[in-house]
Tab-separated table of C-alpha atoms (C1' of nucleotides) in Angstrom:
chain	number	residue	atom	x	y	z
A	91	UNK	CA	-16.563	-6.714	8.957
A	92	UNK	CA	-17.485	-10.291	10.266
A	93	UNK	CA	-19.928	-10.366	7.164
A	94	UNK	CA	-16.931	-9.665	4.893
A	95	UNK	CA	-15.386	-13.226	5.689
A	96	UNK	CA	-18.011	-14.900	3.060
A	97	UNK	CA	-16.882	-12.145	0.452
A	98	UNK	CA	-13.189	-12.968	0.053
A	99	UNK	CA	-13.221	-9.999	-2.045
A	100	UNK	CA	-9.442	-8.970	-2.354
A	101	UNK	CA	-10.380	-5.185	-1.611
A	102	UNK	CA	-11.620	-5.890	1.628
A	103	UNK	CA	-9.926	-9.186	2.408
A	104	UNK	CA	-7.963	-7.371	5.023
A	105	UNK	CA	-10.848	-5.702	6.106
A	106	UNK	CA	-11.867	-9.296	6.932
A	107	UNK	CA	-8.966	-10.263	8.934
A	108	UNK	CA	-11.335	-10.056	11.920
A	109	UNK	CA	-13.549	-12.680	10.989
A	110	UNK	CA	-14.221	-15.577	13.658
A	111	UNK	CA	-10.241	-16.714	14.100
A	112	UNK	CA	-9.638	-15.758	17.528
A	113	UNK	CA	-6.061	-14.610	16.675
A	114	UNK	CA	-7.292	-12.136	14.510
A	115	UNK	CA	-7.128	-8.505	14.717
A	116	UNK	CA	-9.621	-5.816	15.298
A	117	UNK	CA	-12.064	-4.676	12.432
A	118	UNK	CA	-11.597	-1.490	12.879
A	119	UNK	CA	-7.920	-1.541	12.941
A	120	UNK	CA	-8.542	-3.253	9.749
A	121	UNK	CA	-10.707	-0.472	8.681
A	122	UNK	CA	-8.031	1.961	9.151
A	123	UNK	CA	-5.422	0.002	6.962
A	124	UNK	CA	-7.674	0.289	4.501
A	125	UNK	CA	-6.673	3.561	3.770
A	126	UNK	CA	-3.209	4.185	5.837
A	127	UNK	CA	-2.599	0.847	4.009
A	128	UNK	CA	-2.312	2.009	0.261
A	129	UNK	CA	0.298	3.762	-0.833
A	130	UNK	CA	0.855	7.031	-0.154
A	131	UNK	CA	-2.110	7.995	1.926
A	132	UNK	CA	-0.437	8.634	5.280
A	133	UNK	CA	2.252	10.960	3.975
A	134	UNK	CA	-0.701	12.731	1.856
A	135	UNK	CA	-2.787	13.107	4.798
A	136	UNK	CA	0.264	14.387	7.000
A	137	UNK	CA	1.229	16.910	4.052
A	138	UNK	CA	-1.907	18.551	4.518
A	139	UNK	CA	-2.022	18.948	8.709
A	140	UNK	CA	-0.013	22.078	7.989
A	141	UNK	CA	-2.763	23.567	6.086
A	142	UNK	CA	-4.512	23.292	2.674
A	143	UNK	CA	-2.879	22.635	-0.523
A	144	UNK	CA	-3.085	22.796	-3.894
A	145	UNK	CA	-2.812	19.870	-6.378
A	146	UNK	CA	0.944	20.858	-7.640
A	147	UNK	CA	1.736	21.796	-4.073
A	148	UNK	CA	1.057	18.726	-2.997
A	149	UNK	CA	2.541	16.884	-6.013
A	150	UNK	CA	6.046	18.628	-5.037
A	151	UNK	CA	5.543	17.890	-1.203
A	152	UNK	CA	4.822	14.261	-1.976
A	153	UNK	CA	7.960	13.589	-3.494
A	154	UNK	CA	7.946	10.565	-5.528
A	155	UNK	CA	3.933	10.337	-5.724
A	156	UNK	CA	2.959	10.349	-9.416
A	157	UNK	CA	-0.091	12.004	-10.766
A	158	UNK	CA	-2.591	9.559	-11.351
A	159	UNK	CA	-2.055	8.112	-8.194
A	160	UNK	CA	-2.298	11.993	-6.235
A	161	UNK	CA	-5.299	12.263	-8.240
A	162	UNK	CA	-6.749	8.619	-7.597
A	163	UNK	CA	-6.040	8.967	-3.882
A	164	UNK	CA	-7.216	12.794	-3.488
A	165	UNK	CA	-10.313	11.310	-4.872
A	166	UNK	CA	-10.631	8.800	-2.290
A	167	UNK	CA	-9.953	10.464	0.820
A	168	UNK	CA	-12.340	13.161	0.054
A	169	UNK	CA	-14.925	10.288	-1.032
A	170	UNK	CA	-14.056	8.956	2.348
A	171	UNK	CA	-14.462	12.387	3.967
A	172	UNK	CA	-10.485	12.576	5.454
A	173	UNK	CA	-10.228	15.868	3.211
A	174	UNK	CA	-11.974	18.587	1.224
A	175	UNK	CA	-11.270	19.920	-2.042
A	176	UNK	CA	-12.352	23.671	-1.977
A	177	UNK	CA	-12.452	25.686	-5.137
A	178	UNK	CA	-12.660	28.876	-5.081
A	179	UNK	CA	-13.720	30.740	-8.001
A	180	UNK	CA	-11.131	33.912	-8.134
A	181	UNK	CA	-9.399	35.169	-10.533
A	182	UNK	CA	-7.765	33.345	-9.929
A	183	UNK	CA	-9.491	30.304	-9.977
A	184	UNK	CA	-7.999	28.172	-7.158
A	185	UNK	CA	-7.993	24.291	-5.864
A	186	UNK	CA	-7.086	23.165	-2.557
A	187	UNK	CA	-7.371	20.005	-0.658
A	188	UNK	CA	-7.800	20.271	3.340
A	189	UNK	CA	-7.853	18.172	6.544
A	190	UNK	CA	-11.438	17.713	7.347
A	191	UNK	CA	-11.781	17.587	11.388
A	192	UNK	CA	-11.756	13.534	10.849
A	193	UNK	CA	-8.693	13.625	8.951
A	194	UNK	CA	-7.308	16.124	11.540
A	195	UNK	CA	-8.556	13.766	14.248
A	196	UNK	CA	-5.637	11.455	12.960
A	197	UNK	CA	-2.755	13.470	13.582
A	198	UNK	CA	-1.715	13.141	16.730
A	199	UNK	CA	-1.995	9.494	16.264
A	200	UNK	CA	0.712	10.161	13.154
A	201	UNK	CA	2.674	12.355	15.067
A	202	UNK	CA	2.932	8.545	17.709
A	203	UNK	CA	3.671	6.849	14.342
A	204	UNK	CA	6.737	9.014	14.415
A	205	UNK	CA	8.265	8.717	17.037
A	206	UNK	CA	7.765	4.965	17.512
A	207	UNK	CA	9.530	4.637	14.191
A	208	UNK	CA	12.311	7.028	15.216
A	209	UNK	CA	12.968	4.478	18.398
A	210	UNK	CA	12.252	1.169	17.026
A	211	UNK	CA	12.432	1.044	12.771
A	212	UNK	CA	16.169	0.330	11.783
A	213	UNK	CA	17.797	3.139	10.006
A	214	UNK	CA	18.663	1.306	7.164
A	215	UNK	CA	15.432	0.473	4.850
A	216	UNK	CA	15.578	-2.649	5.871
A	217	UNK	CA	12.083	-2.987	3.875
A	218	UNK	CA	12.205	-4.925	0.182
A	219	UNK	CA	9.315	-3.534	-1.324
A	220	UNK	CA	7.629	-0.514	-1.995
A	221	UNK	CA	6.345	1.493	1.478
A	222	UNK	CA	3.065	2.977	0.613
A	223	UNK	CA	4.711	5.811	1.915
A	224	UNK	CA	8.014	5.554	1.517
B	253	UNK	CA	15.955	10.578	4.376
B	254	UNK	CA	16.896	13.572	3.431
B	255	UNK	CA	19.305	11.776	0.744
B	256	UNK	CA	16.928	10.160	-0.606
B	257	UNK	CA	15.838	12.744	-1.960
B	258	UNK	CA	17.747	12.238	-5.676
B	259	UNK	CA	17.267	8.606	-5.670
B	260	UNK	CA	14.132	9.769	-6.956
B	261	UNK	CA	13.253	5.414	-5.987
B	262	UNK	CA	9.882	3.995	-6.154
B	263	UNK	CA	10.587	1.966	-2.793
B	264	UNK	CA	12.593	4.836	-1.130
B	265	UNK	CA	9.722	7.561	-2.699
B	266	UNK	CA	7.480	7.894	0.311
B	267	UNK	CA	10.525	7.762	2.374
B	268	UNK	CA	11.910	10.717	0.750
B	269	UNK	CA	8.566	12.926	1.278
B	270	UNK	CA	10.529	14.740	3.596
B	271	UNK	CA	13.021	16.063	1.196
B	272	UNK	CA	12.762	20.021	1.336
B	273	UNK	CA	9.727	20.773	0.525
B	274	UNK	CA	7.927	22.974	3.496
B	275	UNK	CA	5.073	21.151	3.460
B	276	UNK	CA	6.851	17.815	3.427
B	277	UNK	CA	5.876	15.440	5.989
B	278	UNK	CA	7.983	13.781	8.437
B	279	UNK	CA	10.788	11.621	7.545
B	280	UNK	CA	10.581	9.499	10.282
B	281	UNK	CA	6.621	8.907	9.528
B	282	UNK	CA	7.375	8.616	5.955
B	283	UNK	CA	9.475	5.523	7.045
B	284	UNK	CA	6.658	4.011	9.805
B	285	UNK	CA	4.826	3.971	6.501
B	286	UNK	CA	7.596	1.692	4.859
B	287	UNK	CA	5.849	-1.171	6.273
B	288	UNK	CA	2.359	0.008	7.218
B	289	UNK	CA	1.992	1.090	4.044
B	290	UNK	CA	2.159	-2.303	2.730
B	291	UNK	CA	-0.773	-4.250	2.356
B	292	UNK	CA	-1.222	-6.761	5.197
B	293	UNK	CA	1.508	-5.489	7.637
B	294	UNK	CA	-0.541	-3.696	10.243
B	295	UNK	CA	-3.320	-6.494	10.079
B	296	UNK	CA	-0.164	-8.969	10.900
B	297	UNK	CA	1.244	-7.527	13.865
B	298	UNK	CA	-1.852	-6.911	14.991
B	299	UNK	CA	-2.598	-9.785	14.924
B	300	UNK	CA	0.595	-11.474	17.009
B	301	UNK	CA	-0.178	-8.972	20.058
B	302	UNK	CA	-1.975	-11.914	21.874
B	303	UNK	CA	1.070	-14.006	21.218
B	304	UNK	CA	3.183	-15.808	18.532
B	305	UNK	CA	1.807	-17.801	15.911
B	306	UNK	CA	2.399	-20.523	13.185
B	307	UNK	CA	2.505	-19.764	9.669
B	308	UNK	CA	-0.505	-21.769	9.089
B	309	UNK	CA	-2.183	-20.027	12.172
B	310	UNK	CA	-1.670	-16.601	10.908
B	311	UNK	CA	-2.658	-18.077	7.530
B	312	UNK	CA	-5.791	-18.516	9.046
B	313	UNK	CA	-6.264	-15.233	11.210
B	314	UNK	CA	-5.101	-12.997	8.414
B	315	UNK	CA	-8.157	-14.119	6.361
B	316	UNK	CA	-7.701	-12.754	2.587
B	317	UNK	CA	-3.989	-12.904	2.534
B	318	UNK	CA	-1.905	-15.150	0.182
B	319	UNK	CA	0.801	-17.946	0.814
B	320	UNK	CA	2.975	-15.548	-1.108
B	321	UNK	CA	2.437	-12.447	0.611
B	322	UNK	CA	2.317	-13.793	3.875
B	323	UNK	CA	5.824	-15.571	3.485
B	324	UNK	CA	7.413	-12.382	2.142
B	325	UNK	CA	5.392	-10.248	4.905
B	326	UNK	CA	7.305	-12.484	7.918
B	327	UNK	CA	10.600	-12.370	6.083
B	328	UNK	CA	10.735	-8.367	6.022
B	329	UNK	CA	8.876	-7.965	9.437
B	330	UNK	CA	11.846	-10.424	10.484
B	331	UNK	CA	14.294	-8.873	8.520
B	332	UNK	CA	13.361	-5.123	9.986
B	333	UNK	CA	13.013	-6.146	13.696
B	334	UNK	CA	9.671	-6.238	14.553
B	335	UNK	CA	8.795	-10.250	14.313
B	336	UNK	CA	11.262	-12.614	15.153
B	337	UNK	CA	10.719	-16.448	13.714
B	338	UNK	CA	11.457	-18.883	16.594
B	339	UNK	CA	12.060	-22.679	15.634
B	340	UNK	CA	11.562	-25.585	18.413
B	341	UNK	CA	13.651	-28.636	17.628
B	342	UNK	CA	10.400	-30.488	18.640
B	343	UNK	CA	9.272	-33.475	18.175
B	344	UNK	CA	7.014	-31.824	16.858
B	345	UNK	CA	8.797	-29.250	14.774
B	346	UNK	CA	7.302	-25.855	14.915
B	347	UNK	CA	7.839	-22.399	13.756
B	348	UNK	CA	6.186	-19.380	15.418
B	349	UNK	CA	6.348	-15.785	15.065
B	350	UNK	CA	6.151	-13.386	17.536
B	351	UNK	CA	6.321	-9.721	17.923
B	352	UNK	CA	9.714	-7.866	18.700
B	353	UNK	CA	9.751	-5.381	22.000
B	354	UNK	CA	10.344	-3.277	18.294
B	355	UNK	CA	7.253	-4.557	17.568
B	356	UNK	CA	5.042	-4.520	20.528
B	357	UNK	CA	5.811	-0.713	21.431
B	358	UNK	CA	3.442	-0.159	18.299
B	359	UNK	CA	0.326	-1.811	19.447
B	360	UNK	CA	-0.283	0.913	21.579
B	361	UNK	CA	-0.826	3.282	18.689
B	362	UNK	CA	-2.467	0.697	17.025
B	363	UNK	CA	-5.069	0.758	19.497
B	364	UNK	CA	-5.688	4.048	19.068
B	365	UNK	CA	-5.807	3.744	15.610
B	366	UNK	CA	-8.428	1.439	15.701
B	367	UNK	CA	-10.524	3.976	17.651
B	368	UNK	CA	-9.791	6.605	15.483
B	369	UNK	CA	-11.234	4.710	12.377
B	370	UNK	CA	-14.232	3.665	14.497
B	371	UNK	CA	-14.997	7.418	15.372
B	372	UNK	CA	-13.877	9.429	12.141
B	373	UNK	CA	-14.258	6.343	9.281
B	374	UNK	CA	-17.434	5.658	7.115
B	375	UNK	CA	-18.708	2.469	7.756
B	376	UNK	CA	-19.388	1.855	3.884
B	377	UNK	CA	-16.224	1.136	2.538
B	378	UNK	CA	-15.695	3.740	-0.024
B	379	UNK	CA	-11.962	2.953	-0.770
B	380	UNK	CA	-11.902	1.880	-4.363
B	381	UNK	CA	-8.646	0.320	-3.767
B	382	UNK	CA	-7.004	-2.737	-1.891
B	383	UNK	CA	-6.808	-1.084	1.453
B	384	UNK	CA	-3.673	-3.284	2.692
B	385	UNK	CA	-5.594	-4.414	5.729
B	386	UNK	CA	-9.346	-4.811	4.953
C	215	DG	C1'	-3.032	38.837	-30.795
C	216	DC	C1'	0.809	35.137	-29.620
C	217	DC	C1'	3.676	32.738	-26.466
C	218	DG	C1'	5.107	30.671	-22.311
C	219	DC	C1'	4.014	29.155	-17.934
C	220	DA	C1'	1.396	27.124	-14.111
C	221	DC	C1'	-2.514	24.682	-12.801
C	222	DG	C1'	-5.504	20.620	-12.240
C	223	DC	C1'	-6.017	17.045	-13.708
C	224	DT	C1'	-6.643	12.707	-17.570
C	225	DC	C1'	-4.893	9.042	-20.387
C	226	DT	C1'	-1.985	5.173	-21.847
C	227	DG	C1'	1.547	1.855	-21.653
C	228	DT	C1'	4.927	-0.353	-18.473
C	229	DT	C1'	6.501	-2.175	-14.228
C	230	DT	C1'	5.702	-3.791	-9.710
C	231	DT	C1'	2.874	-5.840	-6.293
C	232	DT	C1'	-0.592	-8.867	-4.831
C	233	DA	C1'	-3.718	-12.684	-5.582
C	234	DG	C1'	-4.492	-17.485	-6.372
C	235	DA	C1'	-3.397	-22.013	-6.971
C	236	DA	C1'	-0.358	-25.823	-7.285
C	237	DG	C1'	3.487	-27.873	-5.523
C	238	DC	C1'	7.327	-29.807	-2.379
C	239	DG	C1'	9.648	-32.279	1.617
C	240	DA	C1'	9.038	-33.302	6.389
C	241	DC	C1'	6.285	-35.089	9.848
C	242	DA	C1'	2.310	-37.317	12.284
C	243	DT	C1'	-1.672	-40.337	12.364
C	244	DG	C1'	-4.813	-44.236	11.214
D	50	DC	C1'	0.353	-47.516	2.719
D	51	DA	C1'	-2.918	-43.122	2.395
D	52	DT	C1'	-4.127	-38.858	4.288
D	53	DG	C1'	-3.542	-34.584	6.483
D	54	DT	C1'	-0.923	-30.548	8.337
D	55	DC	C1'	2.954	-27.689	8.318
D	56	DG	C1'	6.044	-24.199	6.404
D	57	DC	C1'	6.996	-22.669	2.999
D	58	DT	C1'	8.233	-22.065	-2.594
D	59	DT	C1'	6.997	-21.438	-7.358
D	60	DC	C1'	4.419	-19.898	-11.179
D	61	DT	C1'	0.806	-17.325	-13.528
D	62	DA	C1'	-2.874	-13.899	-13.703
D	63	DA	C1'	-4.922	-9.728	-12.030
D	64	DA	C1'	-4.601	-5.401	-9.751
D	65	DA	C1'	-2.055	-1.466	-8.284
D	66	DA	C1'	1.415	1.816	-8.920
D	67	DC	C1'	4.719	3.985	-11.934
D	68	DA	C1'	6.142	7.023	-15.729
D	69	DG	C1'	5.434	10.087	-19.061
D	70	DA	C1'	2.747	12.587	-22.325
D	71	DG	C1'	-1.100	15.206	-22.963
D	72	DC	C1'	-5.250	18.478	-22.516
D	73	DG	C1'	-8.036	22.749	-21.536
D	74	DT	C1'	-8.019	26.838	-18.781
D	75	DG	C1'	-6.224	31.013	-16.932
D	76	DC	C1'	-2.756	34.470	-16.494
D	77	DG	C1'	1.101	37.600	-17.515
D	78	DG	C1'	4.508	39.446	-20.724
D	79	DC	C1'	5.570	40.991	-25.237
DNA sequence: GCCGCACGCTCTGTTTTTAGAAGCGACATG
DNA sequence: CATGTCGCTTCTAAAAACAGAGCGTGCGGC
């Protein structure tokens, strides 16, 4: 990600935030923002550690996700190889999305994510602006 | 979160993923994603584990991110308990920001979410979108 | 056959968020 | 005095997300 610093390309500027400043944090770290970052992503991904879904499954688990952005980011995580969307051709025909073992592999790191924010985030959404998962 | 389940709110959405859906995920992820969800918050905090930091320092460590952003970032991470925004009479004035105890209970998992990303992430970035950390 | 429904998306316009740059007052230095 | 840094604020433009309508396909009921 050093290379990124010339870029200043808005997509990966935080991708960047390693660069040569001493202070800064870990590329990788970075890396993984880059998807846990946008909205929605995390609570998609921890939908689906039950098991696979389909699209309207998921659009009613994800409660408040619309559906060009379920689309947009289904699209993207399988591009990225966090899930798999499995068709199989029936009758009936059927669509589901599933954990692939890397997107699996994140999990128990979620299930951490929980219960630091159970201990330390303040009940109240203290937060102004829109959580990418809310 | 549970209640937030007729707000139906764009900022309170992701929170709500929980609502009663079986395949929801977990409220109290739904809320660590609040703020990691947001572009630029993981990158910051990360980024104050070695110790606090000026504005202008993490100006400069966070490469990518805006004046804006950056101000509004420290005011909710403030506001929510993980940074706090010390002020030294001086001469010199200065203002740092460091990390909570809040705070600093998450770089543990942050650490292991950087190793998850450099085990299970492509290292092309195929996320179309601004990842909120690079 | 028609109709209604669910599915798996796509499309378009609107709103919100982020980016980018300029700006301000305070302070320090030459 | 001029210049630079700091710690922000303000404004505008671009990008992302929201919100709703829509489409083609498949299926079951009448």
């Amino acid at each position: 990600m050093e290379e990124a610093k010339g870029a200043r390309s808005a997509r990966s500027g935080g991708a960047s935030a390693e660069s040569h400043h001493p202070a800064a944090c870990d590329g990788a770290l970075a890396k993984a923002f880059t998807f846990l970052g946008k909205r929605w992503n995390g609570v998609i991904l921890a939908t689906l550690q039950h098991g696979p879904l389909g699209y309207a499954e998921l659009r009613r688990a994800v409660e408040g996700i619309s559906d060009s952005v379920l689309s947009e980011r289904l699209s993207e995580l399988s591009a990225a190889g966090l899930t798999l969307r499995e068709v199989k051709t029936g009758p009936p025909i059927t669509v589901r999305y599933r954990l692939t073992p890397d997107g699996t592999a994140l999990m128990p790191i979620l299930g951490e994510l929980a219960g630091w924010a159970s201990r330390h985030l303040p009940d109240t959404p203290t937060v102004s602006r829109r959580g990418s998962h809310g």
